[in-house]
XYZ file of C-alpha atoms in Angstrom:
542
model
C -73.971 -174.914 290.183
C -75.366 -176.301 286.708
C -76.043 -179.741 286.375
C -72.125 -180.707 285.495
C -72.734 -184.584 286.081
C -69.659 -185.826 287.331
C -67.781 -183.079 288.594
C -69.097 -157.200 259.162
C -65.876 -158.207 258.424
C -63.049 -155.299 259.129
C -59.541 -155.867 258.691
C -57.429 -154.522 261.066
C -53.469 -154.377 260.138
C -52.257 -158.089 260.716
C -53.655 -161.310 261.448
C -54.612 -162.727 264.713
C -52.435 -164.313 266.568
C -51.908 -168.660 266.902
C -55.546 -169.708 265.446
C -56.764 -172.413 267.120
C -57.072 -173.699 263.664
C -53.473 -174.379 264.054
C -53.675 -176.687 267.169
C -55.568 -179.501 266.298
C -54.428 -182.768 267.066
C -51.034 -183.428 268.756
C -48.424 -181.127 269.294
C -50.683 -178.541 270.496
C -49.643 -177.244 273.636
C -45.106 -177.403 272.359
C -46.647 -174.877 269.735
C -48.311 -172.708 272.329
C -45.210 -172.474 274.497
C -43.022 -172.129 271.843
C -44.890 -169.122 269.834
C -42.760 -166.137 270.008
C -43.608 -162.667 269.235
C -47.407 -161.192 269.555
C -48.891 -164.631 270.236
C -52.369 -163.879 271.092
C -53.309 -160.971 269.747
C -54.830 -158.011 271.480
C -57.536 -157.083 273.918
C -59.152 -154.045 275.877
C -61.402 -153.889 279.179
C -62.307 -151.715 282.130
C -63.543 -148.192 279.800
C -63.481 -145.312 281.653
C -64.706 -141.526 279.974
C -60.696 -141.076 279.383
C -59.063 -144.110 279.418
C -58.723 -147.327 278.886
C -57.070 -150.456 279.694
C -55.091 -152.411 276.659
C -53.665 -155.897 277.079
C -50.956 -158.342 274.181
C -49.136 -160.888 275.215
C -44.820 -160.806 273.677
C -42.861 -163.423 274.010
C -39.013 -163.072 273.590
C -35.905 -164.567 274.829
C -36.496 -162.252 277.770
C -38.723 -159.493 279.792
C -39.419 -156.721 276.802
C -40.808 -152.948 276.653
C -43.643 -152.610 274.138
C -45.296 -149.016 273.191
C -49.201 -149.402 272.818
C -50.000 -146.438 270.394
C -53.414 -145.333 270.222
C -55.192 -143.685 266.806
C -58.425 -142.159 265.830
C -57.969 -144.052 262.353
C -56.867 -147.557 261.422
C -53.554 -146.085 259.516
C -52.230 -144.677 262.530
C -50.814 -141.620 260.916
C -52.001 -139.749 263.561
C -51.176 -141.422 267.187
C -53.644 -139.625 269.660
C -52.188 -141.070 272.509
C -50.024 -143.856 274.035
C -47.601 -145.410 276.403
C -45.711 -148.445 277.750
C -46.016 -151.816 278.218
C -43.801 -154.714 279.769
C -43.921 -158.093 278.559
C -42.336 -159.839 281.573
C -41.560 -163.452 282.362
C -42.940 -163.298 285.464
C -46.278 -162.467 284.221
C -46.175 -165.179 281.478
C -45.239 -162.608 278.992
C -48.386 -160.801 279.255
C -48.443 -156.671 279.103
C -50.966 -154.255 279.326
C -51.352 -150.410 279.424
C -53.767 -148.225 280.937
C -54.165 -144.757 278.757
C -55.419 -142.080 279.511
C -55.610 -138.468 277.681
C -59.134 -140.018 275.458
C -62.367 -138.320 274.767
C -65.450 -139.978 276.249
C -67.924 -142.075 274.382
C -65.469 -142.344 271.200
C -64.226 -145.530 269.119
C -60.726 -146.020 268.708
C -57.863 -148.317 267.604
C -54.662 -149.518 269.115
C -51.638 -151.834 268.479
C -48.382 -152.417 269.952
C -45.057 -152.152 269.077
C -42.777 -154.831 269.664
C -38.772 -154.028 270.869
C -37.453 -155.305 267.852
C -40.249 -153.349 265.816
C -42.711 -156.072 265.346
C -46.493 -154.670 265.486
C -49.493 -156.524 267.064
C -52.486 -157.164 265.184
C -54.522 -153.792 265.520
C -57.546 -153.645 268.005
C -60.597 -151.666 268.249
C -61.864 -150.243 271.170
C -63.880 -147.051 272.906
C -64.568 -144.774 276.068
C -67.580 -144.467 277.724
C -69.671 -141.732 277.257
C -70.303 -138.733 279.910
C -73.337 -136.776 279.974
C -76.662 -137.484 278.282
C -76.459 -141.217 276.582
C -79.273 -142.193 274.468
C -78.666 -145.855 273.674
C -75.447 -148.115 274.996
C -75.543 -151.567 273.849
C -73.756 -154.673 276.027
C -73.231 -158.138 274.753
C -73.282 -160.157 277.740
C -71.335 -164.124 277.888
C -71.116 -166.954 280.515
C -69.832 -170.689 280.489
C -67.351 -170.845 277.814
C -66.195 -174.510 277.094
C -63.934 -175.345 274.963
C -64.124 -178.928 274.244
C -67.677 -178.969 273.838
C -68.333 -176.843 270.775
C -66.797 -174.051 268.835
C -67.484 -170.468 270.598
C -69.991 -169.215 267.860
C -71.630 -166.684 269.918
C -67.942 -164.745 270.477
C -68.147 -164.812 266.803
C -71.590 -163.389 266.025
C -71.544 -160.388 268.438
C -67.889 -159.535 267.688
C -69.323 -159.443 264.174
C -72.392 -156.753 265.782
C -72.410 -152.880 264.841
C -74.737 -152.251 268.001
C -73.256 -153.349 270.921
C -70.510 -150.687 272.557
C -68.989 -153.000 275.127
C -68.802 -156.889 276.237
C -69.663 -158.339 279.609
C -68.513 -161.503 280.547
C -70.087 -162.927 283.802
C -67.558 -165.771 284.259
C -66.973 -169.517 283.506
C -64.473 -168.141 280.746
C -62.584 -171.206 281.060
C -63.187 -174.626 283.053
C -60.455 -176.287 285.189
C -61.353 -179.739 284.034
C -59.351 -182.645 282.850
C -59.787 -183.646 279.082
C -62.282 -185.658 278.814
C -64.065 -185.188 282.020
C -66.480 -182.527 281.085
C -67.593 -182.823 279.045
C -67.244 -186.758 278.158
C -64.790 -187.792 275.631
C -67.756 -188.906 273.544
C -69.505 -185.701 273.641
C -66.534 -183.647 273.011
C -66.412 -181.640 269.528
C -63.122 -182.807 267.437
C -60.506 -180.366 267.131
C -61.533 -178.546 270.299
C -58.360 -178.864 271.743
C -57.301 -177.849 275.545
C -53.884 -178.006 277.260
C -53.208 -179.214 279.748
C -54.922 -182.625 279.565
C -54.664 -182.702 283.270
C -57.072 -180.523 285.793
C -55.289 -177.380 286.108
C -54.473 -177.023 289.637
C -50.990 -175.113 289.421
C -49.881 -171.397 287.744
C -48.284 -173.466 285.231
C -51.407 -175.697 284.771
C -53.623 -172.350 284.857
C -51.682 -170.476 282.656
C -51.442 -172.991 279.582
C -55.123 -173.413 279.857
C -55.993 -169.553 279.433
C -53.152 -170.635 276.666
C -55.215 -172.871 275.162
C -58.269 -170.754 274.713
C -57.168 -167.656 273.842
C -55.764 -168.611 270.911
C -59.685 -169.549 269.814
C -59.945 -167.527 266.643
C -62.981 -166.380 267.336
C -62.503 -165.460 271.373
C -59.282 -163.272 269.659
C -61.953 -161.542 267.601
C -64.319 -160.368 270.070
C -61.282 -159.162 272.130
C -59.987 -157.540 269.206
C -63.404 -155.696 268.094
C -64.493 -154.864 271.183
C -63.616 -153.642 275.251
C -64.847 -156.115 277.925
C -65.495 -156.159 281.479
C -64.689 -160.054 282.836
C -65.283 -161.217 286.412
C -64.133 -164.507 287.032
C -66.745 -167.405 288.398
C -65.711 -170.578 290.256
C -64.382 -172.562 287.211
C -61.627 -170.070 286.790
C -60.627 -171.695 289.970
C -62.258 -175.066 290.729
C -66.408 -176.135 290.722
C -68.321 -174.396 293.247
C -65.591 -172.393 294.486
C -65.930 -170.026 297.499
C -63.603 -167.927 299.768
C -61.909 -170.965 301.758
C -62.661 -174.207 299.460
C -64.209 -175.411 296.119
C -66.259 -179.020 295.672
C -63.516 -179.805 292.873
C -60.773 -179.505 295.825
C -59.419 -182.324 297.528
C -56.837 -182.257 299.963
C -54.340 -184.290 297.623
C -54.110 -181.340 295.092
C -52.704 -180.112 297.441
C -53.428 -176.468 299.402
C -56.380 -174.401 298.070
C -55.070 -170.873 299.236
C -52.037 -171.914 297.066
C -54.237 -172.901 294.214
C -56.929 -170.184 294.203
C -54.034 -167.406 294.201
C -52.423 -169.322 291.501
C -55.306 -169.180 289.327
C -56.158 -165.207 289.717
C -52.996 -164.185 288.974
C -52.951 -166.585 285.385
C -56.645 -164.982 285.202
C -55.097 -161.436 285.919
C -52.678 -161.902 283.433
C -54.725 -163.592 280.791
C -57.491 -161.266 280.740
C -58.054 -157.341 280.077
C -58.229 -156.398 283.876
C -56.826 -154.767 286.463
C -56.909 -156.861 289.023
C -59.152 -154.855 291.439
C -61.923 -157.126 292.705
C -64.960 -155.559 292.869
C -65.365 -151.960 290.346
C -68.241 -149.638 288.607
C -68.564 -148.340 285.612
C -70.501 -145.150 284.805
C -72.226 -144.848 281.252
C -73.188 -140.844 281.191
C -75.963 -140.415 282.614
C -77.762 -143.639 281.873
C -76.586 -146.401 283.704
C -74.166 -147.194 286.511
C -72.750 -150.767 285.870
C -71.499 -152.768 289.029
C -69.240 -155.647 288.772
C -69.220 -157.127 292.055
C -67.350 -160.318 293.058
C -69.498 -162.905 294.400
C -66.880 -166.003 294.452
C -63.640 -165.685 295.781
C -63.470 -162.601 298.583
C -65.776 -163.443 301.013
C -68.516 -166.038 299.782
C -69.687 -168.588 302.364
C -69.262 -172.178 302.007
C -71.952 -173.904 299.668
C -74.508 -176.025 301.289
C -74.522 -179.322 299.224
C -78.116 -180.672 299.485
C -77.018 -184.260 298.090
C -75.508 -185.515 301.594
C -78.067 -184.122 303.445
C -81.031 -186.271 301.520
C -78.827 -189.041 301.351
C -78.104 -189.301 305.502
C -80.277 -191.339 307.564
C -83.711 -190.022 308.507
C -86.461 -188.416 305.946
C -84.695 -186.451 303.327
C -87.100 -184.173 303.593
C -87.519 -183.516 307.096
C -83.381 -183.495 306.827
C -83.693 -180.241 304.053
C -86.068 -178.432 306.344
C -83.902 -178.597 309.097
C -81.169 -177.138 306.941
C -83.297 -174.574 305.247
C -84.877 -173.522 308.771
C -80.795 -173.942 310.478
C -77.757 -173.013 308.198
C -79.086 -171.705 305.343
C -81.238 -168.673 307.181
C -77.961 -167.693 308.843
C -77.628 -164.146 308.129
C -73.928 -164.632 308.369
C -73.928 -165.923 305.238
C -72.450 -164.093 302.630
C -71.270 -163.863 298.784
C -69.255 -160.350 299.338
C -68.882 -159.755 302.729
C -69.603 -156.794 304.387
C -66.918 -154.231 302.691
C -68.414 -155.088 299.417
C -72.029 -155.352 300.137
C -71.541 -151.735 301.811
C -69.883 -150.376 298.574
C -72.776 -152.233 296.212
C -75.879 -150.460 298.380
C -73.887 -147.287 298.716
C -73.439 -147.103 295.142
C -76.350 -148.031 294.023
C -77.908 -145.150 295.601
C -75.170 -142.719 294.604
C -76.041 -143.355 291.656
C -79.345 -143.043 291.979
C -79.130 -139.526 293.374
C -77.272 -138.439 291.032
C -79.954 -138.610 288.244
C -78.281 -141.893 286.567
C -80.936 -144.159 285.323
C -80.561 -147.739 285.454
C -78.523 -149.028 288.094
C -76.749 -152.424 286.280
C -75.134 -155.112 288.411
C -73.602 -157.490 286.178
C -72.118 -160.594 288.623
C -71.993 -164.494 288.043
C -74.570 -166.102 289.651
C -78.419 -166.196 289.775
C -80.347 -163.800 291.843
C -83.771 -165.343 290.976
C -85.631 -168.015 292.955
C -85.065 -171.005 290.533
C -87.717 -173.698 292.237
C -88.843 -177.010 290.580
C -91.764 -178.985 290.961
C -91.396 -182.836 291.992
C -90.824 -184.374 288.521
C -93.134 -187.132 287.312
C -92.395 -190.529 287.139
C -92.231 -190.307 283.523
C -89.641 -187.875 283.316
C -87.478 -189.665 286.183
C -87.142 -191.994 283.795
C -86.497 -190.628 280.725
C -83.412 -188.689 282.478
C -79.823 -189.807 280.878
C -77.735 -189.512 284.214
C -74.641 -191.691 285.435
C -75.189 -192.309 289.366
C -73.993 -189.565 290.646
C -76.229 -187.530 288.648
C -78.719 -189.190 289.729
C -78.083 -188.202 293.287
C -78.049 -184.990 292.241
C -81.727 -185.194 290.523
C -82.578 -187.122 294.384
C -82.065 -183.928 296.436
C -83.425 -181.747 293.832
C -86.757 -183.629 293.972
C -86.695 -183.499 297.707
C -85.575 -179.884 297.374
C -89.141 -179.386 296.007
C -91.085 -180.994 298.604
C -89.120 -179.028 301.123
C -90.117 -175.904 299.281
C -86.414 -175.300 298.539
C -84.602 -173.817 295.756
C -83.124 -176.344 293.009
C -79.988 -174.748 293.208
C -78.259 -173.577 296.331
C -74.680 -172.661 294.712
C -76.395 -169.349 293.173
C -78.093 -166.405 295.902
C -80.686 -168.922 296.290
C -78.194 -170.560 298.656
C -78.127 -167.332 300.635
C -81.571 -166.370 301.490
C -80.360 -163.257 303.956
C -77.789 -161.929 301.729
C -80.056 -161.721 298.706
C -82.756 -160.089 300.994
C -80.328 -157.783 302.212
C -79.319 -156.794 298.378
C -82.661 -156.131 296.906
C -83.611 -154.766 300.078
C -80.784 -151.821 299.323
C -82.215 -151.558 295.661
C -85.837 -150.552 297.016
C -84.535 -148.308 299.840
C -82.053 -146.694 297.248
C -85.477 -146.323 295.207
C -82.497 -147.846 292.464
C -83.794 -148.860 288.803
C -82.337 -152.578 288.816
C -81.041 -154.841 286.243
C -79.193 -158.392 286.915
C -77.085 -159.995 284.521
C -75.809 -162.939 285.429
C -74.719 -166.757 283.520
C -73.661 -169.671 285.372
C -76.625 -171.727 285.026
C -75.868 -172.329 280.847
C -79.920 -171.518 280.559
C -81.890 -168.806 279.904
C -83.835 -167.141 282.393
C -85.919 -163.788 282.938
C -86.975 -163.125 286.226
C -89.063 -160.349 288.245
C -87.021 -159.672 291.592
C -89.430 -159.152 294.539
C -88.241 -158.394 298.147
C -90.730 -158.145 300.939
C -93.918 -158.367 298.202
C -92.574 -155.106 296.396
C -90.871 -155.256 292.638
C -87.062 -154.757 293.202
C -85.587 -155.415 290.046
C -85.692 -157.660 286.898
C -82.666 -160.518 285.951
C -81.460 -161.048 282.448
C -80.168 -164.800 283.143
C -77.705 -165.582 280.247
C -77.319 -168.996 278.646
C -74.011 -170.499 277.734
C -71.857 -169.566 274.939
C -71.399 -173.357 274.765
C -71.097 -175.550 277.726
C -74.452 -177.907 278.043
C -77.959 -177.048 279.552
C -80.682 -178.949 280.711
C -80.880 -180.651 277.097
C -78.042 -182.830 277.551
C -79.940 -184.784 280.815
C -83.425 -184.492 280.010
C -84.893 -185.918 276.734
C -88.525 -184.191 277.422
C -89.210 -181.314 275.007
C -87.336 -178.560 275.720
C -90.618 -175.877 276.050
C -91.603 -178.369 278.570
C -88.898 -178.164 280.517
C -88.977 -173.990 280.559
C -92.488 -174.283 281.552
C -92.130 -176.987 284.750
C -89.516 -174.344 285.975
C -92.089 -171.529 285.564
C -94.308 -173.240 286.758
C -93.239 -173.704 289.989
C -91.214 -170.468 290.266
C -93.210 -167.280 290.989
C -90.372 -164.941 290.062
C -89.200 -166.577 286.882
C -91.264 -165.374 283.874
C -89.592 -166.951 280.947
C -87.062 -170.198 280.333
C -85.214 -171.449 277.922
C -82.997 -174.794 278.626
C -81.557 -176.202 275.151
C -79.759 -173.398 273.273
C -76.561 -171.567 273.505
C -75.250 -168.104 272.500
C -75.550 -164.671 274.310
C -77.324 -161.934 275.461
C -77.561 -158.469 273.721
C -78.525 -155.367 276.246
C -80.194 -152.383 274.913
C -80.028 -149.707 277.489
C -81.956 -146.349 276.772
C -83.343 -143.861 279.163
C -86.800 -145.053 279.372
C -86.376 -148.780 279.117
C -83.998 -151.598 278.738
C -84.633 -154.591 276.172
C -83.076 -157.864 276.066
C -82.408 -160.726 273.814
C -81.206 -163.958 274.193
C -79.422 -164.499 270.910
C -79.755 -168.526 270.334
C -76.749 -169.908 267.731
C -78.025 -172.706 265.218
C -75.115 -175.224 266.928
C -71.563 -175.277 267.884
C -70.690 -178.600 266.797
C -69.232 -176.997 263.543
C -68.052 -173.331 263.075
C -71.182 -171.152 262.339
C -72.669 -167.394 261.883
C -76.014 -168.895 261.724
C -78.782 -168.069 264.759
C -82.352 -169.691 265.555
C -85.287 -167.115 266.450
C -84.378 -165.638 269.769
C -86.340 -163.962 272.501
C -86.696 -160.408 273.790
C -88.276 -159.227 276.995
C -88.050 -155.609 278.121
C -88.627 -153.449 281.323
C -89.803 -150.332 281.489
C -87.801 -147.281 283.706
C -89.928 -147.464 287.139
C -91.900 -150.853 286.904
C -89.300 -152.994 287.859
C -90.888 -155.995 286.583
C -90.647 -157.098 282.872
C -93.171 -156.166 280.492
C -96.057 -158.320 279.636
């Protein structure tokens, strides 16, 4: 869990659906559900070598058959392949395709055509590649909100001629109220979000995917380019897990209602299929897992902030916890179905000759430790109270030798061991990508004193990092985590953007791409950072 205090322009046929130019101020969400027609453009996801998956959204007066045409040119004289798609009330209007019938590793575009001969705005998308791959290129997002700050990063790499296919790690959307999170005062005007309310219900769920797919520059990205999405916890509630969330009370009412409520607005929304857990095989290059780490199986969190709080030494209190609950080797974030399929493939692909074995999941792998903070810094920290009882058990967290956040696989010391455990025995080539935390992160896995991987931690695309609480300088910040965290190599706590993946045969570089704001709508980047592991080492370069 973050610190959330409190709780080359090409155009392609026709325009994007309802901008979110067009929502500002009132009236906003009577003009999302009265839109009719293609309402929110297009989208791809889930490549395979022959297919892939295509996703619109057509509202009519009532459930409608669409044909999704596919074309090796923009014109569509030729149409190399296509099918049909229902836009059904049930689903919230929502349609997608898979096709199948492609040739691997090739770019193509796509549109839909409506009943009443209407066409969809035309999309751009591609296969993966079979056989011998010499570069593959991934633009990887996390932590998407949309009240504070305009999503510049979708914008920049949907604008990129290098990267082949977009990873989002989760946080697309948050659940929150307006106004909650962030604060009213913070929040970036004409950033608008319906419902006002928390989204607890389909309804609720639905009009907030709504909401922000009809971001210009979210459209864009989907239009340009195929993703692969895997939903975090604030597609459902805060710190979600398999049988409860901290932003779940019992007077909203039953969570088993609520979490299936939100993955089927999140199934509909999105380019997926709806499976879980999948891989992805880039030639002979890399294997990319997408596990699910949330929903399926995870254990409940273990919230350090009552534990320092309760009677008795707060420290002796998190020793007790780390030493009792938290070294249960029950404790899970897949369960034992999906951990099985994650080691076995990993080594599948391993024997097969592939090269990089990718898993690409929401939450940090990394041990994420920070000292006890200086007086000087307590005080310079701009936290309401219960923020401040969140910096409490993170201090003590320190002296207890404990990890400052317990939400990510920190929080689940035998499951972690038992992953990169499988990477070394599968002799696997590993690379984490994973958001969450809204900061940037690089870290050298290391199970049993042996290197087992390296972690590309992704910043935010917008919602705030550590900046927002602390006021020290930034590159003092990064280096009190590193500091005090053997594993982490490199931190960055005060920008937001994305991550672009180079993957070639011999070695895998990544930046953090850091945008020059998001108050205001913006192309414009700061200097970023690279780091880069070599096939082998598993351990970033020096």
């Amino acid at each position: 869990m973050p610190l959330e205090i409190g709780r080359r322009e090409l155009v392609l046929g026709a325009g994007l659906g309802i901008s979110a130019l067009a929502l500002m101020g009132s009236g906003a969400a009577a003009q999302l559900l009265a839109a009719r027609g293609f309402t929110h453009g297009v989208a791809s996801g889930e490549p395979g070598p022959t297919s892939i998956l295509l996703w619109t959204r057509f509202v009519s007066g009532s459930d409608a058959r669409l044909t999704a045409e596919i074309s090796e040119a923009p014109d569509f004289r030729t149409i190399r392949a296509g099918g049909t798609a229902h836009a059904r009330h049930d689903d919230d209007f929502t349609a997608r395709a898979v096709i199948g019938g492609l040739d691997p590793g090739r770019w193509y575009f796509y549109r839909f055509v409506g009943p009443d001969g209407a066409v969809s705005p035309v999309g751009r998308t591609r296969t993966l590649p079979v056989g011998p791959v010499a570069r593959f290129g991934l633009g990887v997002f996390s932590c998407a909100n949309l009240p504070a700050g305009w999503f510049n990063a979708y914008a920049h790499a949907a604008a990129r001629d290098d990267i082949d296919l977009m990873v989002h790690t989760g946080d697309y959307f948050y659940e929150y109220p307006l106004g909650y999170y962030p604060r009213a005062n913070r929040m970036v005007a004409g950033r608008v979000i319906e419902p006002p309310t928390e989204a607890i219900r389909l309804a609720d769920y639905r009009l907030r995917l709504a909401s922000y797919r009809a971001d210009p520059d979210l459209q864009r990205l989907h239009q340009m380019f195929p993703m692969i999405a895997q939903r975090d916890d604030h597609e459902l509630a805060n710190d979600s897990w398999a049988h409860g969330a901290e932003n779940h009370t019992p007077d909203e009412g039953d969570y088993e209602v609520r979490k299936r409520a939100s993955i089927k607005a999140y199934n509909e929304w999105l380019p997926v299929s709806g499976r879980a857990w999948s891989s992805y095989d880039v030639g002979d290059l890399a294997t990319i897992f997408r596990p699910e780490t949330r929903l399926t199986a995870r254990s409940a969190w273990l919230d350090t902030r009552p534990v320092v709080e309760a009677p008795g030494d707060p420290v002796a209190n998190l020793i007790a916890l780390r030493d009792g609950p938290l070294a249960d080797p029950k404790r899970t974030l897949m369960g034992d179905a999906q951990e099985q399929w994650l080691y076995q493939g990993m080594a599948q692909s391993k024997r097969r000759g592939t090269r990089w074995q990718v898993v690409s999941q929401q939450v940090l792998v990394g041990q994420q430790k920070l000292p006890e903070l200086p007086p000087a810094m307590l005080s310079s920290l701009k936290l309401p109270p219960e923020g401040a009882a969140y910096l409490r058990a993170i201090n003590a967290s320190a002296k207890a030798g404990l990890p400052a956040d317990l939400d990510g696989w920190a929080g689940f010391p035998a499951a972690r061991a038992r992953f990169l455990s499988a990477a070394l025995q599968a002799d696997a080539d590993l690379i984490v990508l994973s958001g969450d935390s809204h900061n940037a992160w690089a870290f050298d896995l290391a199970q049993d004193g042996k290197p087992a991987g390296v972690e590309f931690g992704g910043h935010s695309v917008t919602s705030a990092g550590l900046e927002e609480y602390i006021t020290v300088p930034p590159a003092l910040v990064g280096q009190f985590f590193v500091n005090a965290s053997p594993e982490l190599k490199w931190a960055e706590t005060s920008s937001r953007g994305y991550m672009a993946i180079e993957l070639t045969p011999d070695k895998v570089t990544g930046e953090w791409v850091f945008m020059d704001g998001i108050a205001a709508r913006s192309l414009a980047t700061r200097p970023g950072h690279k780091m880069q592991v070599e096939r082998g080492r598993r351990v970033f370069a020096a």
